[in-house]
């Protein structure tokens, strides 16, 4: 890049362009009063021939001119379209397509040589004619825009062939001259205009806006920094609302573009709104051209954002408000990782090696731009912290932003490792600590998380990338083996040679548990290593974890382990298929067909015996049926056995629930007394009675209940039973206590659904109540 800058500077001469511009003009600009050109009016003299006039050879020229010609004098502004030349051609710039071969870009040289003539013509005009062309010739803006929309940025020039690069470098240099003349509003004492007037002219003609300014910065910030600084001062000074609105719109476009590129590369979520951008949708089959156009577009977006944040610092605060830095790490992690997956082992890279090389170079530059842009936000926080030295309250705001930036980046491993590799986080923490108080717990946590990631191990990165380090490791390994053999020979334990190693490797391998423990020990010491790599190291050192750790620390691994990826993961073997479950163990039964199998009833007897044994029961409480309402008036309950007598002595109010015989609601009369049972029903009832017997019993119950109503007279009201008694504390009669006891007994048995009686009835029949 430095050589390219020198080449461009050598081409960028300050002498005026010499050559045939195919147009001769007359300088009519006069400014004796030294006024701005926008305030000057010029006289335009014209001579018109009268209609039907003829020349007389006998008269002099002055007499003929007075008789046949009309002289006119017009006073016109100096900046007017009447001063434009007639029939002048202007040519547009033709962009270069890097996805095509040099033969298919052959028209690039011819067409851009014509475009170069247009630039030469603009630079050859005097001040007055130049601004008349710029303001009143629409083709000039079209020609300049044709280059600014599709330029070749400096890092792409080396990908051109020699002839195309020569033509482009001339275009590159002359277009900078044209814009430098556009933004320099004074050339001499008599040829000038106010900066505000000239800037308004450029804005009205769309020759200067935020995208054009950023494009010029990207093109010329390394070769013509003075021109870039003047351009930035002209455009951004003043801080108008219109500039701020342009910056906000650009930040919104950056967020939208990153989201759309991520969707095109990694896939859109369901229901996502797809907004068209300058790249096509992902083709159904792999296309190297699409990959290049995507990464090139992403690089252009990040380069433009980088230049804006670098040359206009207030834009950083706007980008922070839009959340752009938090989206950068996510896009970096997802998009570039997916693009690398697309490019692995592609035949198209072999078919088009130059395009593949350019694509990988563009990806690398894009990643670099992501890292640099992210560091712009960190540098902004550091600058503000230094600026606010002594004001800890306001410093805390920017320190919190810095810590939030690093903490959010920890979720994206590839991004934070690459960022730490280029901008050491430990150094940044020290810089913040030097000017304000920084929480060491948070900074240490961030730094430990970064250094613990597997991609950030400098030892293995050096071993894989640096050939000198690789050779050094081989030399160390050979030297150590030599010293070891010499020690063995001096001790007389074994003869020099690899016999000792052969015995070690031929020894019985340890158990799986011991191997797993050894792997765990090494990984605890080096978390970035993969278990597959550690296993191969243990195999080389006879499963001795201490020897493996020592070899890694001393960079003294065997040569066959150096080339193995240090983060390789062990893939477990596929599980063995499960043995099929057989229907029978041993000898299968002899069945000729399925019918015999279905008719096999040899197990029926065993099943029947098993069921009958499970349902046997004894009804020990049937002798107490129908005794509930035959109890005596005293509160005592008939004693059944010796155990019941003990319970009764302990609790006189005990009631034998098991012996309580229940009645259904239809088995009581209106007085609450049980209805007499049907003859033959005094004893134990059958589990399933004859329906005829049940109907007869029910009919008798209905006849007994209807006797009191057969004559149509109202039934006599039953006397009320006194259960209230005297006032509490004065004692109660024996009859009141008896009535209360009877009421409690009847209440529990006269419920609507009679749960207690139903449960007892089930017990008496040998069933289990629910």
XYZ file of C-alpha atoms in Angstrom:
770
model
C 0.000 0.000 0.000
C 2.883 2.379 0.717
C 4.372 1.718 -2.728
C 0.982 2.354 -4.300
C 0.679 5.667 -2.455
C 4.057 6.744 -3.762
C 3.058 5.838 -7.320
C -0.155 7.846 -7.048
C 1.666 10.818 -5.568
C 4.147 10.788 -8.419
C 1.309 10.780 -10.938
C -0.532 13.505 -9.048
C 1.432 16.421 -10.561
C 0.492 20.025 -9.905
C 1.095 21.291 -13.447
C -1.916 22.083 -15.660
C -3.014 19.522 -18.204
C -1.511 20.072 -21.644
C -3.063 18.650 -24.754
C -5.769 19.060 -27.327
C -9.108 19.536 -25.617
C -10.863 19.791 -28.992
C -12.450 23.129 -28.112
C -11.280 26.703 -28.465
C -12.930 29.305 -26.320
C -12.624 33.068 -25.852
C -12.029 34.472 -22.418
C -14.732 37.087 -21.841
C -14.480 37.200 -18.038
C -13.551 40.645 -16.700
C -13.625 41.593 -13.014
C -11.917 44.920 -12.525
C -13.899 45.560 -9.317
C -12.847 42.193 -7.797
C -16.382 41.108 -6.996
C -17.460 37.483 -6.395
C -18.311 35.755 -9.620
C -21.905 35.236 -8.549
C -22.335 39.040 -8.324
C -20.780 39.934 -11.677
C -22.689 40.734 -14.895
C -20.977 40.631 -18.294
C -21.857 42.251 -21.622
C -22.561 39.913 -24.451
C -22.319 41.580 -27.903
C -23.933 39.921 -30.924
C -24.239 40.889 -34.620
C -27.255 39.675 -36.634
C -27.696 39.951 -40.416
C -30.929 41.553 -41.593
C -33.336 39.316 -43.446
C -33.015 39.844 -47.234
C -29.804 41.839 -46.950
C -27.152 41.562 -49.650
C -23.567 42.629 -49.860
C -22.425 45.512 -52.035
C -18.853 45.197 -53.199
C -18.585 48.897 -53.969
C -19.030 49.866 -50.313
C -16.538 49.458 -47.538
C -16.941 46.903 -44.783
C -17.919 49.520 -42.236
C -20.655 50.882 -44.458
C -22.007 47.407 -45.248
C -22.006 46.442 -41.570
C -23.998 49.562 -40.720
C -26.558 48.944 -43.527
C -27.064 45.177 -43.274
C -26.115 44.089 -39.710
C -27.803 44.677 -36.359
C -25.566 45.025 -33.298
C -26.971 43.909 -29.927
C -25.528 44.189 -26.442
C -26.897 42.038 -23.596
C -25.995 42.325 -19.920
C -26.046 38.787 -18.432
C -24.863 37.242 -15.168
C -21.400 35.752 -15.291
C -22.878 32.392 -14.228
C -25.387 31.688 -16.975
C -26.028 28.889 -19.449
C -25.586 31.306 -22.348
C -21.807 31.008 -21.858
C -21.834 27.251 -22.464
C -19.989 25.895 -25.509
C -21.969 24.274 -28.268
C -21.827 20.615 -29.394
C -19.329 19.450 -26.786
C -19.302 15.702 -25.989
C -18.902 14.239 -22.510
C -18.202 10.576 -21.677
C -19.016 8.449 -18.648
C -16.750 6.161 -16.644
C -16.967 2.403 -17.186
C -16.473 0.296 -14.007
C -14.245 -2.771 -13.856
C -15.788 -6.171 -13.148
C -13.389 -8.329 -11.134
C -15.537 -11.432 -11.584
C -14.705 -11.381 -15.320
C -11.401 -12.024 -17.042
C -9.137 -9.299 -18.430
C -10.266 -10.102 -21.984
C -13.901 -9.470 -21.110
C -12.909 -6.147 -19.523
C -11.101 -4.964 -22.663
C -13.543 -2.081 -23.204
C -12.543 -0.695 -19.793
C -9.391 0.911 -21.222
C -10.963 2.377 -24.352
C -14.033 3.885 -22.668
C -12.110 5.294 -19.741
C -9.663 6.997 -22.057
C -12.667 8.947 -23.346
C -13.738 9.653 -19.778
C -10.222 10.910 -19.137
C -10.680 13.456 -21.948
C -13.771 14.796 -20.175
C -11.760 15.315 -17.009
C -8.972 16.990 -18.973
C -11.473 19.337 -20.559
C -12.891 20.421 -17.177
C -9.418 21.096 -15.846
C -8.436 23.086 -18.979
C -11.352 25.537 -18.757
C -10.851 28.820 -16.992
C -12.614 29.609 -13.743
C -15.649 31.232 -15.363
C -16.260 28.506 -17.939
C -15.624 25.724 -15.402
C -18.407 26.911 -13.107
C -20.768 27.557 -15.985
C -20.300 23.934 -17.084
C -20.712 22.611 -13.551
C -23.877 24.584 -12.843
C -25.668 24.485 -16.193
C -24.467 21.338 -17.981
C -26.287 18.283 -16.506
C -23.942 15.850 -18.278
C -21.071 16.913 -16.021
C -22.812 15.642 -12.882
C -23.721 12.392 -14.670
C -20.100 11.802 -15.675
C -18.743 12.448 -12.191
C -21.410 10.267 -10.563
C -20.564 7.386 -12.905
C -17.133 7.163 -11.274
C -18.189 7.802 -7.678
C -20.798 5.022 -7.770
C -18.361 2.272 -8.865
C -14.758 3.267 -8.136
C -11.815 0.933 -7.734
C -10.512 1.422 -4.223
C -6.720 1.596 -3.756
C -6.259 -1.980 -2.467
C -7.902 -3.330 -5.666
C -5.576 -1.546 -8.088
C -2.944 -4.275 -7.773
C -5.462 -6.776 -9.151
C -5.562 -4.915 -12.495
C -3.221 -5.671 -15.378
C -0.559 -3.124 -16.256
C -2.396 -1.265 -19.013
C -5.699 -1.085 -17.134
C -3.910 0.050 -13.966
C -2.149 2.859 -15.886
C -5.399 4.199 -17.287
C -7.181 3.942 -13.951
C -4.417 5.710 -12.043
C -4.737 8.642 -14.434
C -8.497 8.726 -13.918
C -7.978 8.385 -10.176
C -5.610 11.368 -10.110
C -7.560 13.661 -12.443
C -10.883 13.147 -10.715
C -9.283 14.239 -7.462
C -8.137 17.409 -9.263
C -11.652 18.082 -10.505
C -13.133 17.791 -7.011
C -10.352 19.803 -5.501
C -11.198 22.559 -7.975
C -14.895 22.187 -7.122
C -14.247 22.633 -3.418
C -11.702 25.455 -3.852
C -13.831 28.510 -4.474
C -10.980 30.981 -5.054
C -8.254 30.654 -7.678
C -7.071 34.275 -8.033
C -7.939 37.656 -6.590
C -10.440 38.267 -9.400
C -11.800 34.708 -9.675
C -13.545 33.618 -6.521
C -16.861 33.186 -4.709
C -17.900 32.849 -1.088
C -17.554 29.371 0.446
C -21.178 29.323 1.542
C -22.335 30.195 -1.981
C -20.133 27.577 -3.601
C -21.205 24.900 -1.113
C -24.849 25.709 -1.801
C -24.227 25.322 -5.554
C -22.646 21.874 -5.045
C -25.435 20.695 -2.768
C -28.141 21.851 -5.172
C -26.491 20.050 -8.100
C -26.009 16.838 -6.016
C -22.261 17.058 -6.560
C -21.633 16.962 -2.844
C -23.497 15.000 -0.173
C -22.635 12.592 2.639
C -22.149 9.451 0.458
C -19.948 11.379 -2.009
C -17.865 12.879 0.803
C -17.334 9.441 2.382
C -16.416 7.922 -1.002
C -13.805 10.615 -1.603
C -12.418 10.058 1.891
C -12.129 6.305 1.278
C -10.353 6.889 -2.050
C -7.903 9.633 -1.093
C -7.308 9.572 2.680
C -3.993 7.722 2.249
C -2.650 9.632 -0.773
C -4.090 13.173 -0.411
C -4.833 13.745 3.250
C -4.772 17.538 2.852
C -7.522 17.414 0.246
C -9.584 15.120 2.521
C -9.212 17.408 5.533
C -10.292 20.447 3.523
C -13.288 18.532 2.194
C -14.334 17.409 5.684
C -14.006 20.932 7.059
C -16.077 22.349 4.227
C -18.906 19.825 4.515
C -19.223 19.195 8.266
C -18.419 22.612 9.703
C -21.493 24.542 10.728
C -23.343 21.554 12.188
C -26.617 22.098 10.393
C -29.637 19.928 11.149
C -29.528 18.611 7.600
C -26.059 17.056 8.145
C -27.160 15.442 11.398
C -30.204 13.975 9.683
C -28.013 12.538 6.933
C -25.787 10.866 9.519
C -28.771 9.317 11.333
C -30.158 8.004 8.050
C -26.799 6.478 7.193
C -26.613 4.715 10.574
C -30.092 3.280 10.036
C -29.008 2.050 6.602
C -25.918 0.411 8.092
C -28.030 -1.491 10.645
C -30.504 -2.552 7.959
C -27.732 -3.605 5.566
C -25.971 -5.732 8.182
C -29.254 -7.419 9.025
C -30.064 -8.120 5.375
C -26.580 -9.456 4.599
C -26.792 -11.737 7.626
C -30.166 -12.979 6.398
C -28.943 -13.606 2.834
C -25.852 -15.492 4.038
C -27.203 -17.360 7.087
C -30.916 -17.444 6.236
C -33.842 -15.304 7.320
C -36.059 -16.124 10.267
C -39.708 -16.983 9.746
C -41.783 -13.864 9.176
C -38.769 -11.588 8.604
C -39.252 -8.539 6.367
C -36.755 -8.659 3.487
C -35.643 -5.261 2.219
C -33.861 -5.136 -1.178
C -30.209 -4.072 -1.027
C -27.428 -3.781 -3.605
C -26.711 -7.542 -3.679
C -28.837 -10.279 -5.145
C -30.496 -13.030 -3.176
C -28.485 -16.127 -2.416
C -28.551 -18.433 -5.476
C -29.816 -22.001 -5.011
C -26.419 -23.395 -6.024
C -22.970 -22.225 -4.973
C -21.712 -19.164 -6.844
C -18.258 -17.708 -6.248
C -19.347 -14.488 -7.954
C -22.140 -14.060 -5.401
C -19.745 -14.699 -2.518
C -17.346 -12.053 -3.846
C -20.082 -9.481 -4.444
C -21.404 -10.053 -0.899
C -18.074 -9.682 0.905
C -17.111 -6.725 -1.316
C -20.375 -4.954 -0.512
C -19.874 -5.684 3.203
C -16.328 -4.312 3.009
C -17.534 -1.115 1.316
C -20.163 -0.570 4.007
C -17.655 -1.003 6.829
C -15.013 1.159 5.100
C -17.532 3.970 4.696
C -18.581 3.679 8.349
C -14.954 3.627 9.460
C -14.096 6.785 7.514
C -17.147 8.626 8.836
C -16.320 7.765 12.456
C -12.674 8.657 11.939
C -13.121 12.077 10.327
C -16.322 13.151 12.081
C -16.195 12.220 15.774
C -19.777 13.278 16.655
C -20.999 10.416 14.461
C -19.674 7.929 17.059
C -22.267 9.038 19.605
C -25.017 8.597 17.001
C -23.757 5.096 16.186
C -23.755 4.166 19.888
C -27.348 5.320 20.231
C -28.291 3.134 17.250
C -26.577 0.088 18.830
C -24.243 -0.462 15.879
C -21.208 -1.794 17.838
C -23.277 -4.577 19.399
C -24.402 -5.702 15.958
C -20.858 -5.701 14.554
C -19.621 -8.609 16.675
C -22.711 -10.694 15.913
C -22.439 -10.101 12.154
C -18.698 -10.822 12.232
C -19.254 -14.113 14.047
C -22.127 -15.401 11.921
C -21.480 -14.075 8.416
C -17.749 -14.684 8.036
C -17.942 -18.072 9.726
C -20.700 -19.124 7.320
C -18.841 -17.757 4.282
C -15.735 -19.741 5.200
C -17.911 -22.843 5.401
C -19.233 -22.124 1.906
C -15.710 -21.869 0.496
C -14.274 -25.059 1.992
C -13.180 -27.584 -0.681
C -14.944 -25.838 -3.553
C -14.009 -26.783 -7.085
C -14.835 -23.243 -8.239
C -11.790 -21.968 -6.327
C -9.585 -24.183 -8.483
C -11.399 -23.251 -11.678
C -11.054 -19.493 -10.998
C -7.950 -19.149 -8.786
C -7.570 -15.384 -9.277
C -11.161 -14.670 -8.238
C -10.744 -17.007 -5.278
C -7.623 -15.144 -4.193
C -9.372 -11.791 -4.500
C -12.349 -13.154 -2.523
C -10.180 -14.338 0.379
C -8.310 -11.034 0.375
C -11.604 -9.113 0.486
C -12.791 -11.256 3.410
C -9.583 -10.529 5.314
C -9.893 -6.792 4.677
C -13.540 -6.880 5.730
C -12.641 -8.569 9.003
C -9.960 -5.950 9.585
C -12.489 -3.159 9.031
C -14.879 -4.723 11.551
C -12.118 -4.803 14.174
C -11.019 -1.219 13.446
C -14.569 0.133 13.585
C -15.183 -1.607 16.910
C -11.992 -0.094 18.278
C -13.267 3.354 17.267
C -15.957 3.065 19.925
C -13.444 1.918 22.558
C -11.123 4.807 21.669
C -14.046 7.214 21.882
C -14.796 6.049 25.448
C -11.119 6.394 26.380
C -10.875 9.901 24.903
C -13.976 11.024 26.771
C -12.652 9.520 30.004
C -9.373 11.407 29.629
C -11.213 14.587 28.708
C -13.350 14.384 31.861
C -10.465 13.801 34.251
C -11.516 14.830 37.736
C -15.233 14.316 37.100
C -15.723 10.720 38.241
C -19.498 10.817 37.840
C -19.377 11.627 34.135
C -16.390 9.335 33.614
C -18.364 6.410 34.999
C -20.818 6.660 32.084
C -18.123 6.092 29.449
C -16.344 3.442 31.502
C -19.627 1.545 31.706
C -19.998 1.750 27.925
C -16.475 0.359 27.510
C -17.111 -2.568 29.843
C -20.447 -3.259 28.171
C -18.761 -3.349 24.755
C -16.237 -5.956 25.889
C -18.764 -8.000 27.853
C -21.178 -8.239 24.937
C -18.306 -9.245 22.630
C -17.503 -12.259 24.842
C -20.506 -14.047 23.349
C -18.771 -14.060 19.933
C -15.591 -16.071 20.326
C -13.997 -15.459 16.923
C -14.581 -11.731 17.056
C -13.285 -11.092 20.568
C -10.176 -13.219 19.958
C -9.353 -11.340 16.760
C -9.982 -8.025 18.483
C -7.724 -8.947 21.407
C -5.022 -10.076 18.983
C -4.975 -6.651 17.320
C -5.837 -4.397 20.267
C -4.643 -5.891 23.550
C -7.482 -5.663 26.073
C -5.040 -5.699 29.003
C -3.330 -2.561 27.697
C -6.692 -0.871 27.228
C -7.646 -1.705 30.808
C -4.414 -0.148 32.048
C -5.080 2.998 30.035
C -8.530 3.360 31.580
C -7.153 2.628 35.057
C -4.575 5.395 34.673
C -7.244 8.102 34.445
C -10.174 6.725 36.461
C -11.204 4.004 38.870
C -11.924 0.704 37.173
C -13.527 -2.330 38.806
C -10.707 -4.933 38.799
C -13.161 -7.787 39.238
C -14.948 -7.035 35.986
C -11.792 -6.320 34.002
C -10.056 -9.463 35.267
C -13.135 -11.502 34.432
C -13.214 -10.136 30.875
C -9.511 -10.735 30.348
C -9.634 -14.248 31.808
C -12.559 -15.158 29.573
C -10.704 -13.961 26.485
C -7.437 -15.712 27.294
C -9.270 -18.941 28.156
C -10.800 -19.217 24.688
C -9.222 -21.916 22.553
C -8.545 -19.633 19.575
C -6.370 -17.389 21.723
C -3.439 -19.617 22.569
C -0.256 -17.991 21.323
C 1.861 -21.116 21.699
C -0.182 -23.253 19.371
C -0.926 -20.423 16.990
C 2.804 -19.853 16.637
C 3.527 -23.534 16.202
C 1.000 -23.764 13.408
C 1.828 -20.565 11.571
C 5.544 -19.880 12.096
C 7.897 -22.208 10.246
C 10.874 -21.060 12.297
C 9.155 -21.980 15.517
C 8.244 -25.320 13.986
C 11.863 -26.044 13.096
C 12.905 -24.871 16.544
C 10.509 -27.340 18.124
C 11.979 -30.151 16.011
C 15.488 -29.227 17.090
C 14.455 -29.157 20.755
C 12.797 -32.520 20.410
C 15.844 -34.094 18.778
C 18.175 -32.584 21.384
C 16.044 -33.839 24.277
C 15.894 -37.336 22.829
C 19.666 -37.349 22.452
C 20.225 -36.239 26.050
C 17.782 -38.856 27.306
C 19.540 -41.669 25.435
C 22.916 -40.518 26.791
C 21.601 -40.578 30.361
C 20.175 -44.057 29.868
C 23.485 -45.306 28.471
C 25.479 -43.850 31.390
C 23.176 -45.434 33.964
C 23.411 -48.790 32.255
C 19.674 -49.302 32.422
C 19.345 -50.000 28.743
C 21.213 -49.796 25.482
C 20.943 -46.588 23.460
C 18.219 -46.637 20.935
C 14.482 -46.738 20.838
C 14.164 -50.052 22.697
C 13.039 -48.317 25.897
C 10.328 -46.497 24.028
C 9.252 -49.681 22.329
C 8.826 -51.369 25.701
C 6.766 -48.441 26.927
C 4.464 -48.455 23.946
C 4.144 -52.236 24.049
C 3.042 -52.150 27.693
C -0.528 -52.925 28.618
C -2.760 -49.889 28.013
C -4.394 -48.417 31.099
C -8.074 -48.647 31.891
C -10.592 -46.289 30.364
C -11.114 -44.552 33.709
C -7.383 -43.825 34.039
C -7.252 -42.446 30.497
C -10.210 -40.136 31.159
C -8.626 -38.897 34.382
C -5.353 -38.157 32.579
C -7.192 -36.257 29.831
C -9.071 -34.257 32.453
C -5.828 -33.321 34.209
C -4.264 -31.973 31.023
C -7.394 -30.100 29.947
C -7.690 -28.481 33.387
C -4.188 -27.136 32.818
C -4.819 -26.124 29.175
C -8.560 -25.512 28.639
C -8.058 -24.529 24.992
C -6.876 -28.014 23.969
C -9.204 -30.562 22.454
C -9.611 -33.968 24.048
C -8.585 -35.771 20.831
C -5.278 -33.904 20.702
C -4.659 -34.560 24.400
C -5.356 -38.272 23.921
C -2.753 -38.517 21.147
C -0.242 -36.669 23.327
C -0.912 -39.114 26.172
C -0.424 -42.046 23.822
C 2.965 -40.617 22.820
C 4.013 -40.256 26.478
C 2.663 -43.575 27.770
C -0.414 -41.888 29.331
C 1.695 -39.829 31.743
C -0.146 -36.518 32.227
C 2.818 -34.808 33.903
C 5.107 -35.577 30.942
C 2.530 -34.180 28.512
C 2.130 -30.950 30.510
C 5.912 -30.498 30.669
C 6.292 -31.068 26.933
C 3.561 -28.530 26.121
C 5.058 -25.874 28.380
C 8.522 -26.395 26.901
C 7.174 -26.606 23.315
C 8.850 -29.986 23.109
C 6.255 -32.207 21.470
C 7.118 -34.912 18.946
C 6.995 -33.875 15.279
C 3.940 -35.953 14.469
C 1.928 -34.026 17.104
C 2.909 -30.540 15.985
C 0.872 -30.688 12.784
C -2.261 -31.963 14.526
C -4.866 -29.235 15.228
C -4.666 -28.461 18.924
C -8.454 -28.009 19.229
C -9.463 -31.294 17.625
C -12.337 -33.018 19.373
C -12.610 -36.733 20.011
C -15.554 -38.347 18.247
C -16.953 -41.255 20.281
C -17.543 -44.550 18.435
C -21.019 -45.356 17.264
C -22.972 -47.357 19.850
C -23.423 -51.056 19.239
C -26.914 -52.035 18.079
C -29.046 -53.503 20.839
C -29.550 -57.263 20.830
C -32.987 -58.278 19.606
C -35.424 -59.359 22.337
C -36.615 -62.895 21.758
C -40.185 -63.877 22.573
C -39.046 -67.127 24.215
C -35.927 -68.180 26.020
C -34.748 -71.667 25.409
C -36.776 -74.199 23.468
C -39.804 -72.817 21.691
C -43.221 -74.501 22.229
C -44.326 -76.869 19.573
C -47.220 -75.392 17.617
C -48.020 -76.391 14.103
C -50.106 -73.354 13.350
C -51.614 -70.240 14.935
C -54.916 -71.957 15.709
C -53.223 -74.405 18.060
C -51.389 -71.540 19.724
C -54.644 -69.662 20.376
C -56.381 -72.783 21.695
C -53.655 -73.498 24.231
C -55.490 -73.456 27.628
C -52.806 -75.004 29.784
C -52.471 -71.831 31.865
C -56.186 -71.389 32.583
C -56.185 -73.523 35.736
C -53.270 -71.647 37.246
C -54.865 -68.280 36.432
C -58.203 -69.329 37.955
C -56.554 -70.474 41.168
C -54.612 -67.218 41.422
C -57.763 -65.107 41.029
C -59.862 -67.098 43.476
C -57.170 -66.943 46.123
C -57.125 -63.176 45.812
C -60.858 -62.601 46.312
C -61.520 -64.851 49.288
C -62.982 -63.024 52.261
C -64.868 -63.623 55.558
C -67.855 -61.636 56.755
C -67.417 -61.394 60.480
C -69.907 -58.608 61.074
C -73.075 -59.977 59.486
C -74.452 -61.107 62.854
C -74.967 -57.497 63.799
C -77.195 -56.580 60.851
C -80.465 -54.803 61.610
C -79.459 -53.936 65.178
C -78.936 -50.208 64.693
C -82.466 -49.096 65.674
C -82.941 -51.819 68.331
C -80.468 -50.331 70.771
C -81.556 -49.454 74.274
C -82.065 -45.844 75.311
C -78.914 -45.592 77.375
C -75.806 -44.191 75.722
C -73.851 -47.394 76.023
C -73.256 -49.565 72.968
C -73.601 -53.355 73.106
C -70.235 -54.912 73.730
C -69.090 -57.439 71.188
C -65.912 -58.840 72.624
C -63.245 -58.260 75.230
C -61.450 -55.685 73.011
C -64.636 -53.694 72.609
C -65.167 -53.675 76.382
C -61.739 -52.091 76.859
C -62.545 -49.415 74.313
C -65.915 -48.742 75.984
C -64.335 -48.264 79.385
C -61.878 -45.787 77.857
C -64.555 -43.931 75.834
C -68.192 -44.358 76.986
C -69.521 -42.628 73.826
C -67.838 -45.132 71.512
C -70.018 -46.431 68.716
C -69.161 -49.617 66.890
C -69.079 -48.471 63.272
C -68.422 -51.914 61.889
C -71.606 -53.341 63.456
C -73.751 -50.410 62.274
C -76.298 -51.779 59.833
C -77.472 -49.136 57.372
C -80.720 -48.750 55.550
C -81.461 -47.031 52.314
C -83.757 -44.000 52.215
C -86.717 -46.064 51.043
C -86.505 -48.369 54.095
C -87.707 -45.716 56.626
C -91.195 -44.470 57.280
C -92.260 -40.884 57.880
C -91.415 -41.090 61.589
C -87.901 -42.140 60.799
C -88.472 -45.714 61.963
C -87.217 -48.579 59.808
C -89.809 -50.447 57.812
C -90.384 -54.067 58.689
C -88.459 -56.392 56.470
C -90.130 -58.795 54.159
C -90.509 -62.290 55.457
C -87.541 -64.363 54.684
C -85.278 -61.272 54.638
C -84.240 -61.335 58.301
C -80.978 -63.032 57.740
C -78.170 -62.414 55.420
C -79.329 -61.229 52.028
C -77.931 -62.648 48.884
C -75.364 -60.672 46.957
C -77.648 -60.803 43.894
C -81.303 -61.127 44.862
C -84.212 -62.240 42.743
C -85.799 -59.208 41.074
C -89.286 -60.510 41.893
C -88.433 -60.606 45.620
C -87.069 -57.033 45.457
C -90.249 -55.804 43.716
C -92.466 -57.452 46.296
C -90.532 -55.889 49.150
C -90.674 -52.452 47.580
C -94.436 -52.779 47.014
C -94.967 -53.623 50.655
C -92.974 -50.576 51.671
C -95.091 -48.320 49.477
C -98.335 -49.758 50.921
C -97.118 -49.152 54.474
C -96.114 -45.556 53.640
C -99.456 -44.799 51.972
C -101.808 -45.988 54.740
C -101.829 -42.630 56.469
C -102.842 -40.810 53.226
C -105.371 -43.194 51.759
C -108.343 -41.391 53.318
C -107.178 -37.999 52.105
C -106.662 -36.635 55.642
C -103.478 -34.935 56.566
C -101.063 -36.993 58.608
C -100.872 -36.077 62.225
C -97.887 -34.002 63.077
C -95.318 -35.815 65.096
C -94.549 -34.467 68.557
C -91.398 -32.440 68.665
C -88.452 -34.017 70.411
C -86.755 -31.771 72.922
C -83.041 -31.598 72.159
C -82.506 -28.014 73.427
C -83.076 -28.467 77.149
C -82.228 -25.894 79.727
C -79.791 -23.015 79.547
C -76.168 -23.991 79.399
C -74.685 -24.466 82.845
C -78.002 -25.479 84.626
C -77.779 -29.197 83.841
C -79.891 -31.331 81.471
C -82.499 -34.019 81.934
C -81.796 -37.579 80.988
C -84.453 -37.485 78.259
C -82.807 -34.447 76.582
C -79.453 -36.170 76.562
C -81.073 -39.256 75.100
C -82.811 -37.238 72.398
C -79.574 -35.518 71.473
C -77.793 -38.835 71.176
C -80.607 -40.231 69.041
C -80.596 -37.159 66.818
C -76.870 -37.487 66.193
C -77.247 -41.156 65.317
C -80.212 -40.593 62.994
C -78.570 -37.572 61.370
C -75.557 -39.556 60.289
C -77.721 -42.324 58.820
C -80.366 -40.168 57.126
C -78.189 -38.249 54.687
C -79.444 -37.882 51.141
C -76.976 -40.302 49.725
C -76.274 -42.174 53.013
C -72.531 -42.580 52.568
C -72.036 -44.227 55.908
C -74.716 -46.820 55.396
C -73.547 -47.574 51.871
C -70.002 -48.090 53.032
C -71.121 -50.465 55.795
C -73.308 -52.379 53.397
C -70.307 -52.919 51.109
C -68.230 -54.166 54.045
C -70.930 -56.648 54.982
C -70.949 -57.977 51.425
C -67.193 -58.424 51.329
C -66.472 -55.428 49.124
C -64.099 -52.515 49.661
C -65.832 -49.141 50.039
C -64.601 -46.375 47.778
